[in-house]
Short mmCIF file of C-alpha atoms and ligand atoms in Angstrom, two decimals:
data_model
loop_
_atom_site.label_atom_id
_atom_site.label_comp_id
_atom_site.label_asym_id
_atom_site.label_seq_id
_atom_site.Cartn_x
_atom_site.Cartn_y
_atom_site.Cartn_z
CA UNK A 1 15.40 9.28 14.58
CA UNK A 2 18.88 9.61 13.13
CA UNK A 3 20.81 8.96 9.93
CA UNK A 4 23.19 6.20 11.06
CA UNK A 5 22.23 2.86 9.53
CA UNK A 6 23.79 -0.31 8.13
CA UNK A 7 23.88 -0.40 4.36
CA UNK A 8 25.36 -3.42 2.64
CA UNK A 9 26.66 -4.55 6.03
CA UNK A 10 28.55 -1.33 6.81
CA UNK A 11 27.43 1.33 9.27
CA UNK A 12 26.91 4.58 7.37
CA UNK A 13 26.34 8.19 8.28
CA UNK A 14 23.77 9.33 5.70
CA UNK A 15 25.30 8.01 2.43
CA UNK A 16 28.89 7.72 3.65
CA UNK A 17 30.30 4.46 5.09
CA UNK A 18 32.02 5.17 8.41
CA UNK A 19 34.86 2.91 7.24
CA UNK A 20 35.57 5.36 4.39
CA UNK A 21 35.85 8.20 6.89
CA UNK A 22 38.10 6.14 9.17
CA UNK A 23 40.39 5.34 6.23
CA UNK A 24 40.59 8.94 5.08
CA UNK A 25 40.72 10.78 8.41
CA UNK A 26 42.00 8.18 10.84
CA UNK A 27 40.56 7.31 14.23
CA UNK A 28 39.36 8.30 16.72
CA UNK A 29 37.04 10.80 15.05
CA UNK A 30 33.63 12.25 15.72
CA UNK A 31 31.24 12.06 12.78
CA UNK A 32 28.13 14.26 12.62
CA UNK A 33 25.10 14.03 10.35
CA UNK A 34 23.82 17.29 8.88
CA UNK A 35 20.43 15.71 8.17
CA UNK A 36 20.01 14.60 11.80
CA UNK A 37 21.02 17.99 13.18
CA UNK A 38 18.56 19.71 10.88
CA UNK A 39 15.82 17.22 11.62
CA UNK A 40 16.14 17.57 15.38
CA UNK A 41 16.03 21.34 15.14
CA UNK A 42 12.89 21.17 12.97
CA UNK A 43 11.17 18.63 15.22
CA UNK A 44 11.78 20.73 18.30
CA UNK A 45 10.74 23.98 16.68
CA UNK A 46 7.65 22.52 15.03
CA UNK A 47 6.47 20.85 18.22
CA UNK A 48 5.40 24.35 19.35
CA UNK A 49 3.78 25.43 16.06
CA UNK A 50 1.89 27.62 15.37
CA UNK A 51 3.61 29.38 18.26
CA UNK A 52 6.96 30.82 17.14
CA UNK A 53 9.54 30.00 19.79
CA UNK A 54 13.24 30.83 19.89
CA UNK A 55 15.47 27.76 19.84
CA UNK A 56 18.92 28.71 21.10
CA UNK A 57 21.19 25.70 20.67
CA UNK A 58 23.29 25.09 23.81
CA UNK A 59 26.74 25.46 22.29
CA UNK A 60 28.39 23.56 25.17
CA UNK A 61 26.84 20.37 23.77
CA UNK A 62 28.68 20.70 20.48
CA UNK A 63 30.75 23.81 19.85
CA UNK A 64 32.15 23.01 16.42
CA UNK A 65 31.53 26.07 14.24
CA UNK A 66 30.33 23.84 11.39
CA UNK A 67 27.65 22.36 13.64
CA UNK A 68 26.60 25.78 14.96
CA UNK A 69 26.51 27.14 11.39
CA UNK A 70 24.36 24.22 10.21
CA UNK A 71 21.80 25.09 12.87
CA UNK A 72 22.17 28.85 12.44
CA UNK A 73 21.22 28.51 8.78
CA UNK A 74 17.94 26.98 9.93
CA UNK A 75 17.32 29.97 12.17
CA UNK A 76 18.66 28.64 15.47
CA UNK A 77 20.08 30.95 18.09
CA UNK A 78 22.88 30.08 20.50
CA UNK A 79 22.89 29.62 24.25
CA UNK A 80 26.43 30.34 25.41
CA UNK A 81 28.32 30.18 28.71
CA UNK A 82 31.64 31.88 27.95
CA UNK A 83 33.13 34.59 25.79
CA UNK A 84 34.65 31.82 23.70
CA UNK A 85 31.24 30.31 22.98
CA UNK A 86 29.87 33.74 22.00
CA UNK A 87 32.82 34.17 19.63
CA UNK A 88 32.13 30.75 18.12
CA UNK A 89 28.43 31.56 17.65
CA UNK A 90 29.26 34.86 15.93
CA UNK A 91 31.85 33.19 13.71
CA UNK A 92 29.29 30.54 12.74
CA UNK A 93 26.84 33.21 11.63
CA UNK A 94 24.48 33.47 14.59
CA UNK A 95 23.44 37.14 14.78
CA UNK A 96 23.89 38.83 18.20
CA UNK A 97 20.10 39.18 18.31
CA UNK A 98 19.88 35.39 18.73
CA UNK A 99 22.59 34.90 21.37
CA UNK A 100 21.88 34.21 25.05
CA UNK A 101 24.65 34.27 27.66
CA UNK A 102 24.22 32.18 30.84
CA UNK A 103 26.52 31.11 33.68
CA UNK A 104 27.34 31.86 37.31
CA UNK A 105 30.90 33.04 36.79
CA UNK A 106 30.78 35.55 33.95
CA UNK A 107 33.82 37.76 34.31
CA UNK A 108 34.08 41.50 33.78
CA UNK A 109 35.73 40.92 30.41
CA UNK A 110 33.02 38.49 29.33
CA UNK A 111 30.16 40.78 30.37
CA UNK A 112 31.83 43.74 28.65
CA UNK A 113 32.14 41.70 25.44
CA UNK A 114 28.48 40.64 25.61
CA UNK A 115 27.35 44.25 26.17
CA UNK A 116 29.48 45.51 23.26
CA UNK A 117 28.03 42.87 20.95
CA UNK A 118 24.50 43.83 22.00
CA UNK A 119 23.39 40.23 22.39
CA UNK A 120 19.77 39.18 22.80
CA UNK A 121 19.91 38.45 26.51
CA UNK A 122 22.28 38.06 29.43
CA UNK A 123 20.89 35.65 32.02
CA UNK A 124 21.93 37.18 35.33
CA UNK A 125 22.44 34.67 38.14
CA UNK A 126 23.20 36.80 41.23
CA UNK A 127 22.97 40.25 42.82
CA UNK A 128 26.71 40.76 42.45
CA UNK A 129 26.53 39.97 38.74
CA UNK A 130 23.64 42.41 38.26
CA UNK A 131 25.67 45.17 39.92
CA UNK A 132 28.77 44.41 37.84
CA UNK A 133 26.75 44.37 34.63
CA UNK A 134 24.99 47.67 35.45
CA UNK A 135 28.38 49.31 36.05
CA UNK A 136 29.86 47.94 32.80
CA UNK A 137 26.85 49.01 30.71
CA UNK A 138 26.90 52.48 32.28
CA UNK A 139 30.61 52.89 31.54
CA UNK A 140 29.92 52.04 27.90
CA UNK A 141 26.82 54.19 27.72
CA UNK A 142 24.80 51.11 26.64
CA UNK A 143 21.72 49.24 27.76
CA UNK A 144 21.91 45.50 28.33
CA UNK A 145 18.91 43.20 27.82
CA UNK A 146 18.73 40.80 30.71
CA UNK A 147 16.75 37.94 32.19
CA UNK A 148 17.03 36.84 35.80
CA UNK A 149 17.84 33.16 36.21
CA UNK A 150 15.53 31.64 38.77
CA UNK A 151 16.43 28.70 40.96
CA UNK A 152 13.04 27.00 41.41
CA UNK A 153 14.30 24.46 43.98
CA UNK A 154 13.39 21.57 41.70
CA UNK A 155 16.18 19.26 40.60
CA UNK A 156 16.17 16.83 37.71
CA UNK A 157 18.50 15.09 35.32
CA UNK A 158 20.27 11.91 34.42
CA UNK A 159 22.99 12.24 37.07
CA UNK A 160 23.65 14.29 40.24
CA UNK A 161 26.48 16.09 38.50
CA UNK A 162 24.18 17.52 35.85
CA UNK A 163 21.23 18.51 38.08
CA UNK A 164 21.13 22.30 38.48
CA UNK A 165 17.74 23.34 39.87
CA UNK A 166 17.83 22.61 43.63
CA UNK A 167 18.19 25.53 46.02
CA UNK A 168 21.62 24.32 47.20
CA UNK A 169 22.96 24.39 43.62
CA UNK A 170 25.15 27.29 42.52
CA UNK A 171 22.72 28.35 39.78
CA UNK A 172 20.29 31.27 39.80
CA UNK A 173 18.45 33.02 42.61
CA UNK A 174 15.28 32.21 44.55
CA UNK A 175 11.98 33.53 43.17
CA UNK A 176 11.91 36.20 45.91
CA UNK A 177 15.42 37.40 45.10
CA UNK A 178 14.56 37.29 41.39
CA UNK A 179 11.62 39.58 42.09
CA UNK A 180 13.85 42.04 43.97
CA UNK A 181 16.52 41.98 41.23
CA UNK A 182 13.89 42.53 38.57
CA UNK A 183 12.64 45.61 40.39
CA UNK A 184 16.17 46.89 40.80
CA UNK A 185 17.04 46.33 37.14
CA UNK A 186 13.83 48.05 36.02
CA UNK A 187 14.99 51.20 37.78
CA UNK A 188 18.46 51.10 36.21
CA UNK A 189 18.91 53.26 33.08
CA UNK A 190 21.47 50.80 31.67
CA UNK A 191 19.54 47.56 32.11
CA UNK A 192 16.38 46.34 30.40
CA UNK A 193 14.87 43.37 32.19
CA UNK A 194 13.05 41.34 29.54
CA UNK A 195 12.08 38.27 31.46
CA UNK A 196 13.12 35.32 33.58
CA UNK A 197 15.07 32.14 32.83
CA UNK A 198 15.34 28.64 34.27
CA UNK A 199 17.28 25.43 33.62
CA UNK A 200 17.03 22.57 36.12
CA UNK A 201 19.21 19.83 34.67
CA UNK A 202 20.18 17.72 31.71
CA UNK A 203 19.17 14.29 30.34
CA UNK A 204 15.74 14.72 31.97
CA UNK A 205 13.49 11.75 31.27
CA UNK A 206 10.42 12.79 33.22
CA UNK A 207 8.23 15.82 32.55
CA UNK A 208 7.03 16.19 36.16
CA UNK A 209 10.00 18.15 37.57
CA UNK A 210 10.07 20.37 34.47
CA UNK A 211 6.39 21.08 34.92
CA UNK A 212 6.90 21.87 38.62
CA UNK A 213 9.70 24.31 37.76
CA UNK A 214 7.66 25.93 34.99
CA UNK A 215 4.76 26.50 37.40
CA UNK A 216 7.15 28.40 39.68
CA UNK A 217 8.10 30.51 36.65
CA UNK A 218 4.51 31.19 35.72
CA UNK A 219 3.62 32.43 39.18
CA UNK A 220 6.67 34.68 39.23
CA UNK A 221 5.68 36.22 35.87
CA UNK A 222 2.20 36.85 37.25
CA UNK A 223 3.60 38.36 40.44
CA UNK A 224 5.90 40.68 38.47
CA UNK A 225 3.15 41.73 36.12
CA UNK A 226 0.81 42.39 39.04
CA UNK A 227 3.36 44.97 40.15
CA UNK A 228 3.29 46.43 36.63
CA UNK A 229 6.71 45.22 35.56
CA UNK A 230 6.97 44.40 31.89
CA UNK A 231 7.84 40.71 31.38
CA UNK A 232 8.15 39.89 27.68
CA UNK A 233 10.18 36.69 27.68
CA UNK A 234 10.49 33.34 29.37
CA UNK A 235 13.64 31.29 28.80
CA UNK A 236 12.87 27.69 29.75
CA UNK A 237 16.38 26.27 29.35
CA UNK A 238 17.29 22.88 27.90
CA UNK A 239 17.41 19.49 29.50
CA UNK A 240 15.18 17.19 27.49
CA UNK A 241 16.74 13.71 27.51
CA UNK A 242 17.58 11.51 24.56
CA UNK A 243 17.43 7.71 24.28
CA UNK A 244 20.84 6.19 25.01
CA UNK A 245 19.54 2.65 24.34
CA UNK A 246 18.21 0.02 26.74
CA UNK A 247 16.23 2.51 28.81
CA UNK A 248 12.69 3.83 28.41
CA UNK A 249 12.39 6.55 25.80
CA UNK A 250 12.38 10.09 27.23
CA UNK A 251 9.35 12.29 26.53
CA UNK A 252 9.12 13.36 22.90
CA UNK A 253 9.45 17.04 21.92
CA UNK A 254 5.69 16.95 21.19
CA UNK A 255 4.87 15.73 24.71
CA UNK A 256 7.23 18.34 26.13
CA UNK A 257 5.67 21.10 24.01
CA UNK A 258 2.12 20.18 25.00
CA UNK A 259 3.09 20.29 28.69
CA UNK A 260 4.67 23.75 28.14
CA UNK A 261 1.60 24.96 26.26
CA UNK A 262 -0.66 23.73 29.06
CA UNK A 263 1.41 25.33 31.86
CA UNK A 264 1.63 28.71 30.13
CA UNK A 265 -1.89 28.75 28.61
CA UNK A 266 -3.30 32.25 28.44
CA UNK A 267 0.01 33.92 29.31
CA UNK A 268 1.03 36.24 26.49
CA UNK A 269 4.80 35.82 26.47
CA UNK A 270 7.67 34.96 24.08
CA UNK A 271 9.22 31.56 24.81
CA UNK A 272 12.86 30.57 24.33
CA UNK A 273 14.53 27.18 24.80
CA UNK A 274 18.16 26.11 25.11
CA UNK A 275 18.28 22.47 23.96
CA UNK A 276 21.71 20.94 23.49
CA UNK A 277 21.65 17.17 23.83
CA UNK A 278 18.25 16.80 22.17
CA UNK A 279 19.61 18.47 19.01
CA UNK A 280 23.14 17.08 18.84
CA UNK A 281 23.21 13.83 20.85
CA UNK A 282 21.93 11.39 18.26
CA UNK A 283 23.45 13.42 15.42
CA UNK A 284 26.98 12.21 16.17
CA UNK A 285 29.08 9.10 16.74
CA UNK A 286 32.65 8.54 17.79
CA UNK A 287 34.47 6.05 15.59
CA UNK A 288 37.44 4.12 16.94
CA UNK A 289 39.59 1.17 15.97
CA UNK A 290 40.44 -1.88 18.05
CA UNK A 291 44.19 -1.72 18.75
CA UNK A 292 44.38 -5.17 20.33
CA UNK A 293 42.52 -7.61 22.51
CA UNK A 294 43.83 -8.39 26.01
CA UNK A 295 43.29 -12.08 26.65
CA UNK A 296 41.27 -12.60 29.82
CA UNK A 297 38.42 -14.96 30.65
CA UNK A 298 36.38 -11.97 29.54
CA UNK A 299 38.28 -10.34 26.66
CA UNK A 300 39.23 -6.67 26.98
CA UNK A 301 39.03 -4.70 23.74
CA UNK A 302 41.60 -1.91 23.77
CA UNK A 303 40.56 0.90 21.41
CA UNK A 304 42.46 3.84 20.00
CA UNK A 305 39.80 6.10 21.56
CA UNK A 306 40.06 6.85 25.26
CA UNK A 307 38.47 8.81 28.09
CA UNK A 308 40.15 11.96 26.78
CA UNK A 309 38.05 11.62 23.60
CA UNK A 310 34.75 10.62 25.26
CA UNK A 311 34.72 11.20 29.00
CA UNK A 312 31.03 10.62 29.75
CA UNK A 313 31.35 6.94 30.79
CA UNK A 314 34.26 7.79 33.12
CA UNK A 315 32.62 10.68 34.93
CA UNK A 316 28.88 9.98 34.76
CA UNK A 317 28.92 6.19 34.31
CA UNK A 318 27.16 7.05 31.06
CA UNK A 319 26.02 4.32 28.69
CA UNK A 320 26.85 4.62 24.99
CA UNK A 321 25.76 1.91 22.62
CA UNK A 322 28.76 0.43 20.78
CA UNK A 323 28.17 -0.87 17.28
CA UNK A 324 30.65 -2.69 15.07
CA UNK A 325 31.07 -0.69 11.86
CA UNK A 326 31.00 -3.96 9.89
CA UNK A 327 27.77 -5.73 10.73
CA UNK A 328 28.18 -9.22 12.09
CA UNK A 329 25.81 -12.10 12.68
CA UNK A 330 28.28 -13.99 14.88
CA UNK A 331 26.94 -14.80 18.36
CA UNK A 332 27.73 -11.99 20.79
CA UNK A 333 30.13 -12.46 23.65
CA UNK A 334 30.76 -10.52 26.86
CA UNK A 335 33.66 -8.09 26.65
CA UNK A 336 35.08 -5.05 28.41
CA UNK A 337 35.90 -2.04 26.24
CA UNK A 338 38.68 0.30 27.30
CA UNK A 339 41.03 2.97 26.03
CA UNK A 340 44.83 3.05 26.28
CA UNK A 341 45.07 5.67 29.06
CA UNK A 342 47.03 4.97 32.24
CA UNK A 343 44.12 4.62 34.66
CA UNK A 344 41.32 2.13 35.18
CA UNK A 345 38.79 4.97 34.86
CA UNK A 346 39.54 4.76 31.16
CA UNK A 347 36.88 2.09 30.74
CA UNK A 348 33.97 2.63 28.37
CA UNK A 349 31.98 -0.37 29.52
CA UNK A 350 32.22 -3.75 31.24
CA UNK A 351 30.46 -6.99 30.40
CA UNK A 352 29.01 -5.62 27.16
CA UNK A 353 27.61 -8.12 24.68
CA UNK A 354 29.27 -7.55 21.31
CA UNK A 355 29.98 -9.69 18.30
CA UNK A 356 33.65 -10.80 18.43
CA UNK A 357 36.05 -8.08 17.29
CA UNK A 358 39.74 -8.25 16.44
CA UNK A 359 42.61 -5.79 16.10
CA UNK A 360 41.93 -3.39 13.22
CA UNK A 361 38.13 -3.61 13.43
CA UNK A 362 36.14 -0.40 13.69
CA UNK A 363 33.46 0.44 16.22
CA UNK A 364 31.13 3.40 16.65
CA UNK A 365 29.98 4.88 19.96
CA UNK A 366 26.45 6.00 19.30
CA UNK A 367 24.73 9.14 20.65
CA UNK A 368 28.06 10.88 21.06
CA UNK A 369 27.23 14.13 19.28
CA UNK A 370 26.53 16.02 22.51
CA UNK A 371 29.16 16.52 25.22
CA UNK A 372 31.60 14.32 23.33
CA UNK A 373 34.09 16.47 21.41
CA UNK A 374 33.38 19.50 23.61
CA UNK A 375 34.66 17.61 26.66
CA UNK A 376 37.66 16.08 24.91
CA UNK A 377 41.21 16.83 26.01
CA UNK A 378 44.79 15.95 25.21
CA UNK A 379 45.38 13.89 28.38
CA UNK A 380 48.35 11.54 27.99
CA UNK A 381 49.50 13.85 25.16
CA UNK A 382 47.02 12.30 22.82
CA UNK A 383 46.11 14.40 19.78
CA UNK A 384 42.84 16.30 20.22
CA UNK A 385 40.19 14.20 18.45
CA UNK A 386 39.18 15.06 14.86
CA UNK A 387 35.63 15.98 13.82
CA UNK A 388 33.88 15.29 10.53
CA UNK A 389 30.57 16.59 9.17
CA UNK A 390 28.61 14.51 6.66
CA UNK A 391 26.02 15.81 4.25
CA UNK A 392 24.51 13.29 1.85
CA UNK A 393 27.34 11.44 0.13
CA UNK A 394 30.00 14.00 1.08
CA UNK A 395 32.06 14.56 4.19
CA UNK A 396 34.34 17.30 5.39
CA UNK A 397 36.88 17.39 8.19
CA UNK A 398 35.58 20.24 10.35
CA UNK A 399 38.30 19.94 12.97
CA UNK A 400 41.50 18.31 11.91
CA UNK A 401 43.49 16.31 14.38
CA UNK A 402 46.09 18.36 16.26
CA UNK A 403 49.60 17.13 15.97
CA UNK A 404 51.73 16.75 19.07
CA UNK A 405 54.00 19.47 17.68
CA UNK A 406 51.01 21.83 17.58
CA UNK A 407 50.17 21.00 21.18
CA UNK A 408 53.73 21.72 22.26
CA UNK A 409 53.94 24.89 20.21
CA UNK A 410 51.86 26.62 22.88
CA UNK A 411 54.45 25.73 25.53
CA UNK A 412 57.97 26.97 26.09
CA UNK A 413 61.07 25.69 27.79
CA UNK A 414 62.09 27.54 30.97
CA UNK A 415 64.66 30.28 30.43
N1 LIG B 501 21.00 25.74 29.31
C1 LIG B 501 21.79 25.78 30.40
C2 LIG B 501 21.80 26.98 31.24
C3 LIG B 501 22.60 24.66 30.71
O1 LIG B 501 23.37 24.69 31.78
C4 LIG B 501 22.57 23.51 29.87
C5 LIG B 501 23.40 22.35 30.14
C6 LIG B 501 21.74 23.54 28.74
C7 LIG B 501 20.96 24.66 28.49
C8 LIG B 501 21.65 22.39 27.77
O2 LIG B 501 21.13 21.26 28.36
P1 LIG B 501 20.74 19.98 27.45
O3 LIG B 501 19.56 20.36 26.61
O4 LIG B 501 21.91 19.61 26.64
O5 LIG B 501 20.40 18.94 28.46
N2 LIG B 501 28.33 17.27 30.32
C9 LIG B 501 27.07 16.69 30.70
C10 LIG B 501 25.91 17.63 30.46
C11 LIG B 501 26.04 18.97 31.14
C12 LIG B 501 24.90 19.91 30.88
C13 LIG B 501 25.19 21.27 31.40
N3 LIG B 501 24.22 22.26 31.13
C14 LIG B 501 26.88 15.35 30.00
O6 LIG B 501 27.76 14.93 29.26
O7 LIG B 501 25.87 14.67 30.22
#
């Protein structure tokens, strides 16, 4: 469920017409609903009740500090993958005790920052990383809380490029290596192994691979405990899919939670999750204006949004529903929808059925709140896209559009 609906023939975000935002802020712009963000957090969290689980929002899905702060106020933690994301989480009010740091390429500087901040958990993904972290913590005279990221050799996800759990993927270590690293960390005075972590992919629409991966995790916890290692936490990652329209609905958070409860029945352990898309996906849209229509047997709508603003269709062939901001009952026709960028990859969709649109009309790309703005760029020297947060009948620009002068101000002419 989300808070984007037609009212009086105009698509609104909560109580604000998207046309009002377009007029005030310009296009393209991402628009997020506070109510939807909050609702998705609550639905996920409550699916596990009465069990209290940690929900660490995957910041990569939507890194705007206003979005992180909205979730942090509800009690969410943050799953981060760079020093920058940790800094954003802290700035947005997430306490270090609710920050998780994942990723295969954490640098010395990033690990040192995480250790200094005393974050909840660093998910270690290799032997070399464990050694580097132990050395850094020792030099600082600190103890780092860690989990070992396990590669369960189970892949899943909406596209090959976002599947992370097979043994040939770069992520995590095998269960046997995880066991060895756990033992090694337990003997290190500067490391506290708290548990194990897993994440097998994104936009997962089937519970079976998740369940298979979670069974691998359960047996590893049991194996570790049999050797008298303390295992307090299980981090089960993110990955739950969202409906992108015209495809079967993914499992609900309730179905997901009952599978998790079944797999880990009787195991006394604290659970953490790292959902990104499930929280933010349907909480955001990208609004754009039709610049002109290229006359072809099948008309081509050229928008003022492009692949630099929303890259998912170009790199994952992702489907985003496109809705006209002004509702229309005119019979729909087949059109292609593109951006102005200098390559054919800058195509949002082909042969889409839409009511006829003309230059100046507004459209909204639905389900764009996750991996939309975070993957945007300034390709073709286009201004970095603006972001707006709506709450009730109010809206606020939470990232203003960069000017070209601001982009160039980071550059210099050769001496
Ligand atoms: N935890 C870890 C360790 C991850 O790598 C990811 C996503 C998540 C959590 C959050 O997964 P989610 O709940 O959002 O599925 N750019 C792609 C998605 C990449 C996902 C990368 N990792 C897209 O636009 O579809």
